[in-house]
Each structure stands twice: as structure tokens, then as C-alpha cells.
Coordinates of N, CA and C in Angstrom, one line a residue:
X23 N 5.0 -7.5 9.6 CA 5.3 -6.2 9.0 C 4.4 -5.2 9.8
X24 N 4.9 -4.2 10.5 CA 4.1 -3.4 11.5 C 4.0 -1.6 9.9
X25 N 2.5 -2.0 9.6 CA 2.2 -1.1 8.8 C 1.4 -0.5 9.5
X26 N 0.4 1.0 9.1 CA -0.4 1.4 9.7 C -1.1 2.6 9.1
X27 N -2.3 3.2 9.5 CA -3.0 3.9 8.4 C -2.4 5.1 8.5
X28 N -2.4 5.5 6.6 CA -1.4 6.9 7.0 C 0.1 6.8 6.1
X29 N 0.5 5.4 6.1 CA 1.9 5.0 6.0 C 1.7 5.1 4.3
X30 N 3.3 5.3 4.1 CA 2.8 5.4 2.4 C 4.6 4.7 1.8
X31 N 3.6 3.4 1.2 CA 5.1 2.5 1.2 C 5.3 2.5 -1.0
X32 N 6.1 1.2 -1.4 CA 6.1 1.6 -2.6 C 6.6 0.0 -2.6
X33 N 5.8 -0.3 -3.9 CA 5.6 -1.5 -3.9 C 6.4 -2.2 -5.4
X34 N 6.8 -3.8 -5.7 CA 7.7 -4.2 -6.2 C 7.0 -3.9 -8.0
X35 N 5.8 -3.7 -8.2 CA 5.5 -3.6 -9.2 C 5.0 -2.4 -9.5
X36 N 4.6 -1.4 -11.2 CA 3.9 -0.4 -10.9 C 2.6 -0.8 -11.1
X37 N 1.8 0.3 -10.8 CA 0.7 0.7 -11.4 C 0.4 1.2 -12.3
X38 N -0.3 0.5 -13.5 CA -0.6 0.9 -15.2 C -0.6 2.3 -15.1
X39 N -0.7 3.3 -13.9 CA -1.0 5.0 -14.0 C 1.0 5.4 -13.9
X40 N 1.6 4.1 -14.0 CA 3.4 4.7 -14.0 C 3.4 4.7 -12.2
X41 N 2.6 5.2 -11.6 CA 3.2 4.9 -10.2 C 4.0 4.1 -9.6
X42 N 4.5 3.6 -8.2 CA 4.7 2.8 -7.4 C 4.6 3.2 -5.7
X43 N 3.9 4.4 -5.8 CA 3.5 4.5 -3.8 C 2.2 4.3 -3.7
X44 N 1.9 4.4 -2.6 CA 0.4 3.9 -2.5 C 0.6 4.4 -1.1
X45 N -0.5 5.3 -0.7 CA -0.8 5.7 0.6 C -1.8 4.6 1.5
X46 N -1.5 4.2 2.6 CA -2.8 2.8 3.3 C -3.7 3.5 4.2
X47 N -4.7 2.8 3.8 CA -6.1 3.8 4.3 C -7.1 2.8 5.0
X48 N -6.6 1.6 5.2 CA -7.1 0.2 6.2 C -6.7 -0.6 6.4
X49 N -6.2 -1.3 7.5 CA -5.5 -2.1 7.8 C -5.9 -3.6 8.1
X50 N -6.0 -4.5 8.5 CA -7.1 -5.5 8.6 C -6.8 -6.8 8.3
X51 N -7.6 -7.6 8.0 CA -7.5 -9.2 7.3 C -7.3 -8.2 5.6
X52 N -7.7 -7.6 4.9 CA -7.5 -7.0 4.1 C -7.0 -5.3 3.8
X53 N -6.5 -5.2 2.8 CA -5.5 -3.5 3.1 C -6.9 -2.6 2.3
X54 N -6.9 -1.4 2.1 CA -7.3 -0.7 1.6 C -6.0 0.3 1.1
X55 N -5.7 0.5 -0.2 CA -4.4 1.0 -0.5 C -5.1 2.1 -1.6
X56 N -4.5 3.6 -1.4 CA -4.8 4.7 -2.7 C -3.3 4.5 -3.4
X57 N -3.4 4.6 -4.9 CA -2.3 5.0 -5.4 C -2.2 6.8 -5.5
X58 N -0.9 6.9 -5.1 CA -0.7 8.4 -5.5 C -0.5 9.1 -6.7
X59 N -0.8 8.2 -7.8 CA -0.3 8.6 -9.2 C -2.1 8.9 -9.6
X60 N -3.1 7.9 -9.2 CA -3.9 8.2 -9.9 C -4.9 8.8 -9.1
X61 N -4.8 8.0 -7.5 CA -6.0 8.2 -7.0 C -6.9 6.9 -6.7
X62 N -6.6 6.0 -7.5 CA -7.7 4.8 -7.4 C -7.3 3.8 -6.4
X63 N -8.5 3.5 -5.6 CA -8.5 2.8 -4.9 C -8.7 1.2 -4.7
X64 N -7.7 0.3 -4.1 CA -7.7 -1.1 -3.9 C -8.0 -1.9 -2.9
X65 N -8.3 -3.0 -2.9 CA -8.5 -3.5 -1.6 C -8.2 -5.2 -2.0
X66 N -7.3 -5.3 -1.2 CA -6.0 -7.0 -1.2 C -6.2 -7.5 0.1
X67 N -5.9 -8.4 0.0 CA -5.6 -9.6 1.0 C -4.2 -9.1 2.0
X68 N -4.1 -9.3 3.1 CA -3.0 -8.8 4.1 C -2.1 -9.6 3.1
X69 N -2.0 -11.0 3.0 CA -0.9 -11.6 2.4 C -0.1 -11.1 1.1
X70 N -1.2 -11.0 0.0 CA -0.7 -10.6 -1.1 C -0.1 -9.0 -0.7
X71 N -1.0 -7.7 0.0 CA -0.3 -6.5 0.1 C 1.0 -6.7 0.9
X72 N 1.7 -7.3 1.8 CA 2.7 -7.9 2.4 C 3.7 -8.0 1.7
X73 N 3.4 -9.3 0.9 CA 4.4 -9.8 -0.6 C 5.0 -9.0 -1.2
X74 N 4.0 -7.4 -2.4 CA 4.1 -7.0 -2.5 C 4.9 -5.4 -2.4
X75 N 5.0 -5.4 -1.0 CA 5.5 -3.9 -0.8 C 6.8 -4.3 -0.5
X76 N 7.6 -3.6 -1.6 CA 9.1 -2.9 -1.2 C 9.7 -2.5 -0.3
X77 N 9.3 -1.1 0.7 CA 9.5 -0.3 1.5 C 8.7 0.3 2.0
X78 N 8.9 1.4 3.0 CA 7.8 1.6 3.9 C 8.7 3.0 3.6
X79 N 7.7 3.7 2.7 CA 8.9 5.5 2.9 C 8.5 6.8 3.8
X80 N 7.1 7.0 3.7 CA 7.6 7.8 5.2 C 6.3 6.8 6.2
X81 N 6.8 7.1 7.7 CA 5.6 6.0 8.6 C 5.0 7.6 9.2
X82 N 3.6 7.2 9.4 CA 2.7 8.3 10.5 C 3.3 7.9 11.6
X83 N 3.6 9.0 12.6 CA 4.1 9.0 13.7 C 2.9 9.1 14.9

């Protein structure tokens, strides 16, 4: 999956804040992901954030 910082995808489950986008803010052996609903920040496993995402709705160019 060609992700990258900047990219802001939407993922198969929400977030207890009702969200489902999340802006990505590091890329790596692990993600660094903000939700856009609340603001709070996560940090997952490349695998699991992978699994997880839906779509990719808008890419940084």
C-alpha cells in the first residue's frame, strides 16, 4: 500500500469520538495516525494500520 505523510485515509472501523478519517503523520515499521474528529493521536503496527484502512481519500501530491 503506497501511503505517505499528509494522506488522510478512512478506516473500516470508527473511533469512539464517531469519526472514521485519520490524517498520517509517520510512516515507518509503525504509523503515527491523528483522528480528525478528535485530534488524538495513535501509533500501530504497519500491519495492523494496513488491515485497517478502507481508502485513501485525498493523497499529498
Amino acid at each position: 500500500m503506497d501511503l505517505q505523510v499528509g494522506d488522510i485515509v478512512q478506516t473500516r472501523k470508527k473511533h469512539p469520538c464517531g469519526s472514521d478519517q485519520w490524517e498520517i503523520l509517520r510512516v515507518g515499521m509503525d504509523f503515527r495516525l491523528r483522528c480528525l474528529g478528535c485530534g488524538r493521536l495513535i501509533l500501530i503496527p504497519r500491519l495492523k494500520a494496513e488491515k485497517s484502512i478502507k481508502k485513501v481519500i485525498s493523497k499529498l501530491l
